PDB file of C-alpha atoms (C1' of nucleotides) in Angstrom:
ATOM      1  CA  MET A   5      72.984 -52.718 -54.638  1.00  0.00           C
ATOM      2  CA  ARG A   6      71.821 -49.654 -52.757  1.00  0.00           C
ATOM      3  CA  LEU A   7      71.669 -49.566 -48.958  1.00  0.00           C
ATOM      4  CA  VAL A   8      70.356 -46.691 -46.831  1.00  0.00           C
ATOM      5  CA  THR A   9      70.858 -46.355 -43.082  1.00  0.00           C
ATOM      6  CA  TRP A  10      68.892 -43.715 -41.186  1.00  0.00           C
ATOM      7  CA  ASN A  11      68.184 -42.860 -37.579  1.00  0.00           C
ATOM      8  CA  ILE A  12      64.606 -41.607 -37.900  1.00  0.00           C
ATOM      9  CA  ASN A  13      63.875 -40.622 -34.264  1.00  0.00           C
ATOM     10  CA  SER A  14      60.408 -42.239 -34.157  1.00  0.00           C
ATOM     11  CA  LEU A  15      58.807 -44.128 -37.002  1.00  0.00           C
ATOM     12  CA  ASN A  16      55.335 -43.028 -35.875  1.00  0.00           C
ATOM     13  CA  ALA A  17      56.338 -39.412 -36.351  1.00  0.00           C
ATOM     14  CA  ARG A  18      58.193 -39.923 -39.619  1.00  0.00           C
ATOM     15  CA  GLN A  19      56.519 -42.751 -41.536  1.00  0.00           C
ATOM     16  CA  ALA A  20      55.652 -40.375 -44.396  1.00  0.00           C
ATOM     17  CA  ARG A  21      59.260 -39.222 -44.602  1.00  0.00           C
ATOM     18  CA  VAL A  22      60.540 -42.800 -44.668  1.00  0.00           C
ATOM     19  CA  GLU A  23      58.107 -43.770 -47.417  1.00  0.00           C
ATOM     20  CA  ALA A  24      59.087 -40.688 -49.410  1.00  0.00           C
ATOM     21  CA  LEU A  25      62.753 -41.591 -49.111  1.00  0.00           C
ATOM     22  CA  LEU A  26      62.085 -45.169 -50.237  1.00  0.00           C
ATOM     23  CA  GLY A  27      60.260 -43.798 -53.258  1.00  0.00           C
ATOM     24  CA  GLU A  28      62.939 -41.282 -54.161  1.00  0.00           C
ATOM     25  CA  LEU A  29      66.095 -43.313 -53.552  1.00  0.00           C
ATOM     26  CA  GLN A  30      64.715 -46.796 -54.263  1.00  0.00           C
ATOM     27  CA  PRO A  31      67.121 -48.548 -51.872  1.00  0.00           C
ATOM     28  CA  ASP A  32      67.362 -52.321 -52.013  1.00  0.00           C
ATOM     29  CA  ILE A  33      68.028 -52.413 -48.271  1.00  0.00           C
ATOM     30  CA  CYS A  34      67.034 -49.819 -45.668  1.00  0.00           C
ATOM     31  CA  CYS A  35      68.175 -49.915 -42.032  1.00  0.00           C
ATOM     32  CA  LEU A  36      66.309 -47.752 -39.528  1.00  0.00           C
ATOM     33  CA  GLN A  37      67.258 -46.821 -35.969  1.00  0.00           C
ATOM     34  CA  GLU A  38      65.271 -45.255 -33.127  1.00  0.00           C
ATOM     35  CA  THR A  39      61.936 -46.475 -34.450  1.00  0.00           C
ATOM     36  CA  LYS A  40      60.504 -45.977 -30.930  1.00  0.00           C
ATOM     37  CA  ILE A  41      57.697 -48.380 -31.757  1.00  0.00           C
ATOM     38  CA  ALA A  42      56.613 -51.802 -30.505  1.00  0.00           C
ATOM     39  CA  ASP A  43      56.858 -54.857 -32.746  1.00  0.00           C
ATOM     40  CA  ARG A  44      53.053 -55.245 -32.690  1.00  0.00           C
ATOM     41  CA  SER A  45      52.650 -51.683 -34.010  1.00  0.00           C
ATOM     42  CA  PHE A  46      55.349 -51.858 -36.679  1.00  0.00           C
ATOM     43  CA  PRO A  47      53.738 -51.065 -40.069  1.00  0.00           C
ATOM     44  CA  ALA A  48      55.061 -54.087 -41.942  1.00  0.00           C
ATOM     45  CA  MET A  49      52.077 -54.023 -44.315  1.00  0.00           C
ATOM     46  CA  ALA A  50      52.794 -50.467 -45.412  1.00  0.00           C
ATOM     47  CA  PHE A  51      56.352 -51.428 -46.321  1.00  0.00           C
ATOM     48  CA  GLU A  52      55.183 -54.633 -47.998  1.00  0.00           C
ATOM     49  CA  ALA A  53      52.922 -52.515 -50.185  1.00  0.00           C
ATOM     50  CA  LEU A  54      56.059 -50.689 -51.320  1.00  0.00           C
ATOM     51  CA  GLY A  55      57.793 -53.951 -52.133  1.00  0.00           C
ATOM     52  CA  TYR A  56      59.801 -54.423 -48.944  1.00  0.00           C
ATOM     53  CA  GLU A  57      60.033 -57.366 -46.611  1.00  0.00           C
ATOM     54  CA  SER A  58      60.875 -56.222 -43.118  1.00  0.00           C
ATOM     55  CA  ALA A  59      62.108 -57.225 -39.692  1.00  0.00           C
ATOM     56  CA  HIS A  60      61.779 -55.092 -36.579  1.00  0.00           C
ATOM     57  CA  HIS A  61      62.964 -55.194 -32.997  1.00  0.00           C
ATOM     58  CA  GLY A  62      61.454 -52.618 -30.673  1.00  0.00           C
ATOM     59  CA  ASN A  63      59.755 -52.210 -27.318  1.00  0.00           C
ATOM     60  CA  GLY A  64      57.704 -49.121 -28.101  1.00  0.00           C
ATOM     61  CA  ARG A  65      59.392 -46.566 -25.911  1.00  0.00           C
ATOM     62  CA  TRP A  66      63.051 -46.132 -26.686  1.00  0.00           C
ATOM     63  CA  ASN A  67      65.486 -47.314 -29.303  1.00  0.00           C
ATOM     64  CA  GLY A  68      64.149 -49.853 -31.803  1.00  0.00           C
ATOM     65  CA  VAL A  69      65.782 -51.051 -35.045  1.00  0.00           C
ATOM     66  CA  ALA A  70      64.395 -52.253 -38.365  1.00  0.00           C
ATOM     67  CA  ILE A  71      65.630 -53.738 -41.638  1.00  0.00           C
ATOM     68  CA  LEU A  72      63.683 -53.388 -44.882  1.00  0.00           C
ATOM     69  CA  SER A  73      64.690 -55.314 -47.986  1.00  0.00           C
ATOM     70  CA  ARG A  74      63.381 -55.800 -51.503  1.00  0.00           C
ATOM     71  CA  VAL A  75      66.133 -58.322 -52.347  1.00  0.00           C
ATOM     72  CA  GLY A  76      65.042 -60.950 -49.852  1.00  0.00           C
ATOM     73  CA  LEU A  77      65.177 -61.071 -46.060  1.00  0.00           C
ATOM     74  CA  SER A  78      66.007 -64.222 -44.148  1.00  0.00           C
ATOM     75  CA  GLU A  79      67.587 -65.466 -40.936  1.00  0.00           C
ATOM     76  CA  ALA A  80      66.649 -62.328 -39.030  1.00  0.00           C
ATOM     77  CA  ARG A  81      67.864 -62.250 -35.437  1.00  0.00           C
ATOM     78  CA  ALA A  82      67.533 -59.663 -32.674  1.00  0.00           C
ATOM     79  CA  GLY A  83      70.156 -59.025 -30.020  1.00  0.00           C
ATOM     80  CA  PHE A  84      73.501 -60.687 -29.480  1.00  0.00           C
ATOM     81  CA  VAL A  85      73.869 -64.373 -30.185  1.00  0.00           C
ATOM     82  CA  ASP A  86      75.081 -65.088 -26.642  1.00  0.00           C
ATOM     83  CA  ASP A  87      72.333 -62.991 -25.123  1.00  0.00           C
ATOM     84  CA  GLU A  88      70.617 -63.692 -21.829  1.00  0.00           C
ATOM     85  CA  ALA A  89      67.872 -61.164 -22.616  1.00  0.00           C
ATOM     86  CA  ASP A  90      69.583 -57.965 -21.507  1.00  0.00           C
ATOM     87  CA  SER A  91      70.520 -56.663 -24.938  1.00  0.00           C
ATOM     88  CA  ILE A  92      67.296 -58.093 -26.344  1.00  0.00           C
ATOM     89  CA  GLU A  93      65.401 -55.750 -24.088  1.00  0.00           C
ATOM     90  CA  GLU A  94      67.449 -52.794 -25.200  1.00  0.00           C
ATOM     91  CA  CYS A  95      66.443 -53.257 -28.851  1.00  0.00           C
ATOM     92  CA  ARG A  96      69.693 -51.995 -30.330  1.00  0.00           C
ATOM     93  CA  LEU A  97      70.743 -54.812 -32.668  1.00  0.00           C
ATOM     94  CA  LEU A  98      68.989 -56.569 -35.549  1.00  0.00           C
ATOM     95  CA  GLN A  99      70.525 -58.550 -38.375  1.00  0.00           C
ATOM     96  CA  ALA A 100      69.367 -60.429 -41.451  1.00  0.00           C
ATOM     97  CA  ASN A 101      70.542 -61.821 -44.780  1.00  0.00           C
ATOM     98  CA  CYS A 102      69.509 -59.537 -47.638  1.00  0.00           C
ATOM     99  CA  GLY A 103      70.318 -60.433 -51.220  1.00  0.00           C
ATOM    100  CA  GLY A 104      73.515 -62.285 -50.396  1.00  0.00           C
ATOM    101  CA  THR A 105      74.768 -59.724 -47.881  1.00  0.00           C
ATOM    102  CA  ARG A 106      74.641 -60.075 -44.113  1.00  0.00           C
ATOM    103  CA  VAL A 107      73.242 -56.823 -42.752  1.00  0.00           C
ATOM    104  CA  MET A 108      73.614 -55.741 -39.137  1.00  0.00           C
ATOM    105  CA  CYS A 109      71.541 -52.734 -38.062  1.00  0.00           C
ATOM    106  CA  VAL A 110      72.928 -51.165 -34.885  1.00  0.00           C
ATOM    107  CA  TYR A 111      71.965 -48.377 -32.528  1.00  0.00           C
ATOM    108  CA  VAL A 112      74.967 -47.964 -30.241  1.00  0.00           C
ATOM    109  CA  PRO A 113      74.217 -46.533 -26.776  1.00  0.00           C
ATOM    110  CA  ASN A 114      74.744 -42.776 -26.531  1.00  0.00           C
ATOM    111  CA  GLY A 115      76.818 -42.892 -23.353  1.00  0.00           C
ATOM    112  CA  ARG A 116      75.452 -39.585 -22.057  1.00  0.00           C
ATOM    113  CA  SER A 117      78.607 -38.383 -20.222  1.00  0.00           C
ATOM    114  CA  VAL A 118      82.046 -39.886 -19.670  1.00  0.00           C
ATOM    115  CA  ASP A 119      81.517 -40.132 -15.897  1.00  0.00           C
ATOM    116  CA  SER A 120      78.214 -41.962 -16.388  1.00  0.00           C
ATOM    117  CA  GLU A 121      77.498 -45.651 -15.964  1.00  0.00           C
ATOM    118  CA  HIS A 122      75.914 -45.349 -19.398  1.00  0.00           C
ATOM    119  CA  TYR A 123      79.302 -44.513 -20.886  1.00  0.00           C
ATOM    120  CA  ALA A 124      80.805 -47.693 -19.432  1.00  0.00           C
ATOM    121  CA  ALA A 125      77.815 -49.605 -20.765  1.00  0.00           C
ATOM    122  CA  LYS A 126      78.452 -48.120 -24.208  1.00  0.00           C
ATOM    123  CA  LEU A 127      82.006 -49.475 -24.241  1.00  0.00           C
ATOM    124  CA  THR A 128      80.774 -52.868 -23.032  1.00  0.00           C
ATOM    125  CA  TRP A 129      78.125 -52.924 -25.765  1.00  0.00           C
ATOM    126  CA  LEU A 130      80.746 -52.185 -28.431  1.00  0.00           C
ATOM    127  CA  ALA A 131      82.962 -54.984 -27.092  1.00  0.00           C
ATOM    128  CA  ARG A 132      79.999 -57.368 -27.329  1.00  0.00           C
ATOM    129  CA  LEU A 133      79.439 -56.283 -30.921  1.00  0.00           C
ATOM    130  CA  ARG A 134      83.079 -57.140 -31.644  1.00  0.00           C
ATOM    131  CA  ASP A 135      82.526 -60.551 -30.036  1.00  0.00           C
ATOM    132  CA  GLU A 136      79.403 -61.023 -32.129  1.00  0.00           C
ATOM    133  CA  LEU A 137      81.447 -60.483 -35.297  1.00  0.00           C
ATOM    134  CA  GLY A 138      84.105 -62.927 -34.181  1.00  0.00           C
ATOM    135  CA  ARG A 139      81.618 -65.621 -33.274  1.00  0.00           C
ATOM    136  CA  THR A 140      79.061 -65.368 -36.056  1.00  0.00           C
ATOM    137  CA  CYS A 141      80.624 -63.595 -39.053  1.00  0.00           C
ATOM    138  CA  ASP A 142      83.378 -64.087 -41.600  1.00  0.00           C
ATOM    139  CA  PRO A 143      85.378 -61.060 -42.848  1.00  0.00           C
ATOM    140  CA  THR A 144      85.819 -62.713 -46.258  1.00  0.00           C
ATOM    141  CA  THR A 145      82.052 -62.722 -46.939  1.00  0.00           C
ATOM    142  CA  PRO A 146      79.764 -59.767 -47.762  1.00  0.00           C
ATOM    143  CA  LEU A 147      78.733 -57.966 -44.573  1.00  0.00           C
ATOM    144  CA  VAL A 148      77.589 -54.436 -43.765  1.00  0.00           C
ATOM    145  CA  VAL A 149      77.374 -53.262 -40.156  1.00  0.00           C
ATOM    146  CA  CYS A 150      75.539 -49.967 -40.262  1.00  0.00           C
ATOM    147  CA  GLY A 151      73.634 -47.545 -38.103  1.00  0.00           C
ATOM    148  CA  ASP A 152      74.025 -44.872 -35.472  1.00  0.00           C
ATOM    149  CA  PHE A 153      77.355 -45.581 -33.759  1.00  0.00           C
ATOM    150  CA  ASN A 154      77.301 -42.461 -31.587  1.00  0.00           C
ATOM    151  CA  ILE A 155      81.049 -42.185 -32.257  1.00  0.00           C
ATOM    152  CA  ALA A 156      82.820 -39.645 -34.451  1.00  0.00           C
ATOM    153  CA  PRO A 157      85.761 -41.679 -35.813  1.00  0.00           C
ATOM    154  CA  GLY A 158      88.151 -38.747 -36.195  1.00  0.00           C
ATOM    155  CA  ASP A 159      88.576 -35.093 -35.325  1.00  0.00           C
ATOM    156  CA  ASP A 160      87.595 -34.282 -38.916  1.00  0.00           C
ATOM    157  CA  ASP A 161      84.211 -35.833 -38.160  1.00  0.00           C
ATOM    158  CA  VAL A 162      83.087 -33.021 -35.837  1.00  0.00           C
ATOM    159  CA  PHE A 163      82.555 -29.376 -36.750  1.00  0.00           C
ATOM    160  CA  ASP A 164      84.945 -28.167 -34.041  1.00  0.00           C
ATOM    161  CA  PRO A 165      87.065 -30.577 -31.975  1.00  0.00           C
ATOM    162  CA  ALA A 166      87.440 -27.916 -29.280  1.00  0.00           C
ATOM    163  CA  ALA A 167      83.699 -27.991 -28.728  1.00  0.00           C
ATOM    164  CA  PHE A 168      83.853 -31.687 -27.794  1.00  0.00           C
ATOM    165  CA  VAL A 169      86.679 -31.719 -25.270  1.00  0.00           C
ATOM    166  CA  GLY A 170      85.538 -33.828 -22.343  1.00  0.00           C
ATOM    167  CA  ALA A 171      82.459 -35.053 -24.194  1.00  0.00           C
ATOM    168  CA  THR A 172      81.370 -38.492 -25.318  1.00  0.00           C
ATOM    169  CA  HIS A 173      81.472 -39.583 -28.982  1.00  0.00           C
ATOM    170  CA  VAL A 174      85.128 -38.536 -29.409  1.00  0.00           C
ATOM    171  CA  THR A 175      87.032 -40.180 -26.543  1.00  0.00           C
ATOM    172  CA  PRO A 176      90.066 -42.413 -27.250  1.00  0.00           C
ATOM    173  CA  GLN A 177      88.219 -45.323 -25.605  1.00  0.00           C
ATOM    174  CA  GLU A 178      85.210 -45.038 -27.915  1.00  0.00           C
ATOM    175  CA  ARG A 179      87.433 -44.635 -30.959  1.00  0.00           C
ATOM    176  CA  ALA A 180      89.506 -47.636 -29.856  1.00  0.00           C
ATOM    177  CA  ALA A 181      86.340 -49.717 -29.559  1.00  0.00           C
ATOM    178  CA  LEU A 182      85.431 -48.694 -33.104  1.00  0.00           C
ATOM    179  CA  GLY A 183      88.994 -49.498 -34.154  1.00  0.00           C
ATOM    180  CA  ASP A 184      88.576 -53.012 -32.751  1.00  0.00           C
ATOM    181  CA  LEU A 185      85.594 -53.504 -35.076  1.00  0.00           C
ATOM    182  CA  LEU A 186      87.642 -52.322 -38.054  1.00  0.00           C
ATOM    183  CA  ALA A 187      90.611 -54.480 -37.052  1.00  0.00           C
ATOM    184  CA  TRP A 188      88.380 -57.558 -37.234  1.00  0.00           C
ATOM    185  CA  GLY A 189      87.967 -56.911 -40.951  1.00  0.00           C
ATOM    186  CA  LEU A 190      85.693 -53.951 -41.628  1.00  0.00           C
ATOM    187  CA  VAL A 191      86.175 -50.776 -43.650  1.00  0.00           C
ATOM    188  CA  ASP A 192      84.504 -47.410 -42.955  1.00  0.00           C
ATOM    189  CA  ALA A 193      82.673 -47.111 -46.284  1.00  0.00           C
ATOM    190  CA  GLN A 194      82.566 -43.309 -46.294  1.00  0.00           C
ATOM    191  CA  ARG A 195      86.294 -42.989 -45.656  1.00  0.00           C
ATOM    192  CA  HIS A 196      87.019 -45.742 -48.185  1.00  0.00           C
ATOM    193  CA  VAL A 197      85.471 -43.566 -50.878  1.00  0.00           C
ATOM    194  CA  VAL A 198      86.461 -40.137 -49.500  1.00  0.00           C
ATOM    195  CA  PRO A 199      89.638 -40.557 -47.404  1.00  0.00           C
ATOM    196  CA  CYS A 200      89.526 -37.193 -45.632  1.00  0.00           C
ATOM    197  CA  GLY A 201      86.949 -35.013 -43.893  1.00  0.00           C
ATOM    198  CA  PRO A 202      85.451 -32.790 -42.855  1.00  0.00           C
ATOM    199  CA  GLY A 203      82.547 -35.147 -42.452  1.00  0.00           C
ATOM    200  CA  PRO A 204      80.316 -35.428 -44.306  1.00  0.00           C
ATOM    201  CA  PHE A 205      78.178 -34.971 -41.217  1.00  0.00           C
ATOM    202  CA  THR A 206      75.131 -37.159 -40.589  1.00  0.00           C
ATOM    203  CA  TRP A 207      73.772 -35.611 -37.385  1.00  0.00           C
ATOM    204  CA  TRP A 208      73.032 -32.084 -36.207  1.00  0.00           C
ATOM    205  CA  ASP A 209      71.615 -31.131 -32.822  1.00  0.00           C
ATOM    206  CA  TYR A 210      68.010 -29.922 -32.995  1.00  0.00           C
ATOM    207  CA  ARG A 211      68.913 -27.037 -30.702  1.00  0.00           C
ATOM    208  CA  ALA A 212      70.380 -23.663 -31.565  1.00  0.00           C
ATOM    209  CA  GLY A 213      70.103 -24.056 -35.313  1.00  0.00           C
ATOM    210  CA  ALA A 214      73.041 -26.439 -35.530  1.00  0.00           C
ATOM    211  CA  PHE A 215      72.112 -27.715 -38.995  1.00  0.00           C
ATOM    212  CA  HIS A 216      71.765 -24.181 -40.316  1.00  0.00           C
ATOM    213  CA  LYS A 217      75.199 -23.329 -38.916  1.00  0.00           C
ATOM    214  CA  GLY A 218      76.845 -26.496 -40.219  1.00  0.00           C
ATOM    215  CA  GLU A 219      77.595 -27.690 -36.685  1.00  0.00           C
ATOM    216  CA  GLY A 220      77.291 -31.447 -37.102  1.00  0.00           C
ATOM    217  CA  MET A 221      79.021 -34.750 -36.566  1.00  0.00           C
ATOM    218  CA  ARG A 222      79.627 -37.908 -38.619  1.00  0.00           C
ATOM    219  CA  ILE A 223      78.303 -40.602 -36.290  1.00  0.00           C
ATOM    220  CA  ASP A 224      76.169 -42.701 -38.648  1.00  0.00           C
ATOM    221  CA  LEU A 225      78.478 -45.219 -40.259  1.00  0.00           C
ATOM    222  CA  ALA A 226      78.464 -48.193 -42.606  1.00  0.00           C
ATOM    223  CA  LEU A 227      81.278 -50.660 -41.922  1.00  0.00           C
ATOM    224  CA  CYS A 228      81.836 -53.178 -44.722  1.00  0.00           C
ATOM    225  CA  THR A 229      83.892 -56.278 -45.230  1.00  0.00           C
ATOM    226  CA  ARG A 230      86.284 -56.247 -48.198  1.00  0.00           C
ATOM    227  CA  PRO A 231      83.923 -58.082 -50.586  1.00  0.00           C
ATOM    228  CA  VAL A 232      81.567 -55.103 -50.274  1.00  0.00           C
ATOM    229  CA  ALA A 233      84.143 -52.320 -49.903  1.00  0.00           C
ATOM    230  CA  GLU A 234      85.969 -53.368 -53.080  1.00  0.00           C
ATOM    231  CA  HIS A 235      82.778 -52.866 -55.079  1.00  0.00           C
ATOM    232  CA  LEU A 236      81.653 -49.541 -53.608  1.00  0.00           C
ATOM    233  CA  ILE A 237      80.652 -47.011 -56.236  1.00  0.00           C
ATOM    234  CA  GLU A 238      79.471 -44.115 -54.098  1.00  0.00           C
ATOM    235  CA  VAL A 239      78.811 -43.244 -50.455  1.00  0.00           C
ATOM    236  CA  ARG A 240      76.934 -40.065 -49.658  1.00  0.00           C
ATOM    237  CA  VAL A 241      74.714 -38.295 -47.151  1.00  0.00           C
ATOM    238  CA  GLU A 242      71.176 -37.356 -48.231  1.00  0.00           C
ATOM    239  CA  ARG A 243      71.173 -33.907 -46.636  1.00  0.00           C
ATOM    240  CA  GLU A 244      67.805 -32.962 -48.103  1.00  0.00           C
ATOM    241  CA  ALA A 245      66.138 -35.388 -45.697  1.00  0.00           C
ATOM    242  CA  ARG A 246      67.419 -33.291 -42.776  1.00  0.00           C
ATOM    243  CA  LYS A 247      65.464 -30.275 -44.039  1.00  0.00           C
ATOM    244  CA  LYS A 248      61.840 -29.494 -43.296  1.00  0.00           C
ATOM    245  CA  GLY A 249      60.723 -29.663 -46.907  1.00  0.00           C
ATOM    246  CA  THR A 250      56.996 -29.910 -47.516  1.00  0.00           C
ATOM    247  CA  PHE A 251      56.307 -32.240 -44.609  1.00  0.00           C
ATOM    248  CA  ASP A 252      54.073 -31.358 -41.678  1.00  0.00           C
ATOM    249  CA  VAL A 253      56.408 -33.032 -39.217  1.00  0.00           C
ATOM    250  CA  ALA A 254      59.947 -31.993 -38.346  1.00  0.00           C
ATOM    251  CA  PRO A 255      62.878 -33.856 -39.871  1.00  0.00           C
ATOM    252  CA  SER A 256      64.918 -36.350 -37.888  1.00  0.00           C
ATOM    253  CA  ASP A 257      68.084 -34.928 -36.355  1.00  0.00           C
ATOM    254  CA  HIS A 258      69.975 -37.450 -38.533  1.00  0.00           C
ATOM    255  CA  ALA A 259      70.346 -37.574 -42.320  1.00  0.00           C
ATOM    256  CA  PRO A 260      70.371 -40.871 -44.235  1.00  0.00           C
ATOM    257  CA  LEU A 261      73.655 -42.424 -45.363  1.00  0.00           C
ATOM    258  CA  VAL A 262      73.452 -43.969 -48.863  1.00  0.00           C
ATOM    259  CA  LEU A 263      75.769 -46.721 -50.144  1.00  0.00           C
ATOM    260  CA  ASP A 264      75.935 -47.998 -53.706  1.00  0.00           C
ATOM    261  CA  TRP A 265      77.961 -51.040 -54.715  1.00  0.00           C
ATOM    262  CA  GLN A 266      78.070 -53.441 -57.634  1.00  0.00           C
TER     263      GLN A 266
ATOM    264  C1'  DA B  14      59.006 -14.926 -45.046  1.00  0.00           C
ATOM    265  C1'  DT B  15      64.566 -14.070 -41.775  1.00  0.00           C
ATOM    266  C1'  DG B  16      64.316 -19.366 -38.983  1.00  0.00           C
ATOM    267  C1'  DG B  17      66.803 -21.997 -34.724  1.00  0.00           C
ATOM    268  C1'  DT B  18      64.495 -28.790 -30.229  1.00  0.00           C
ATOM    269  C1'  DA B  19      61.857 -33.046 -30.686  1.00  0.00           C
ATOM    270  C1'  DG B  20      59.410 -37.306 -29.181  1.00  0.00           C
ATOM    271  C1'  DC B  21      57.169 -39.675 -25.696  1.00  0.00           C
ATOM    272  C1'  DG B  22      53.586 -39.081 -22.793  1.00  0.00           C
ATOM    273  C1'  DC B  23      52.076 -36.299 -19.026  1.00  0.00           C
ATOM    274  C1'  DT B  24      56.591 -34.565 -15.886  1.00  0.00           C
ATOM    275  C1'  DG B  25      60.654 -35.123 -16.832  1.00  0.00           C
ATOM    276  C1'  DC B  26      63.704 -38.127 -19.415  1.00  0.00           C
ATOM    277  C1'  DT B  27      66.484 -39.075 -23.398  1.00  0.00           C
ATOM    278  C1'  DA B  28      69.064 -37.712 -27.162  1.00  0.00           C
TER     279       DA B  28
END
DNA sequence: ATGGTAGCGCTGCTA
């Protein structure tokens, strides 16, 4: 089984890049974040033509998450199970059963700055995700929780820890919230295969040539239950997709994360 | 060749 997770920073802008990646990597499951498109405008037919069923949850302006699958897609659900519409409106969580694996596609709030209400909301959102796991999932069954977590798990997941002092993505509170997810019964797939950093990075700021200078972060993660982790063959970052290549449109600021398991 | 925000949507916000 091959799963790709990729924050594409607008599906409208990068449809051609997504289709090219599907053609090149032939993933069985593909999770997309920041589609920035409304459900009514989601190009389900284009993906169907490539052999993928799909589910999408987006409001057309910000955020937006999608799951594509060529190994079946059922029991799709948007938002948290205990939701009263608030997280539904944010369009940050979508899950579905794909080929015997429960797949959760997440776009964790950025948090902006540590003194911001958005940072507190980020921690609350992560706690709700932990509750969602406890209420609806079983750590002994195949599950992958993947997407843009906006958290660098360790200091070896940023190009220079000194550059992030006082910033979001690296605070003990965010890392503890991630640790609570792992403690429930999930494994960081990348670290399971490659125990130490640096990186590999999955995101580079558009500004100041960060990609060119290697100044990135590992914030796109795939967290797996043991039944998946035990069968992992390879986990890697498709760095080529972060380059301009022959496309007319710029690349996303994120690169895809690729998981292979038996 | 020698780079070096981008998308949304319309002015500034978000990342």
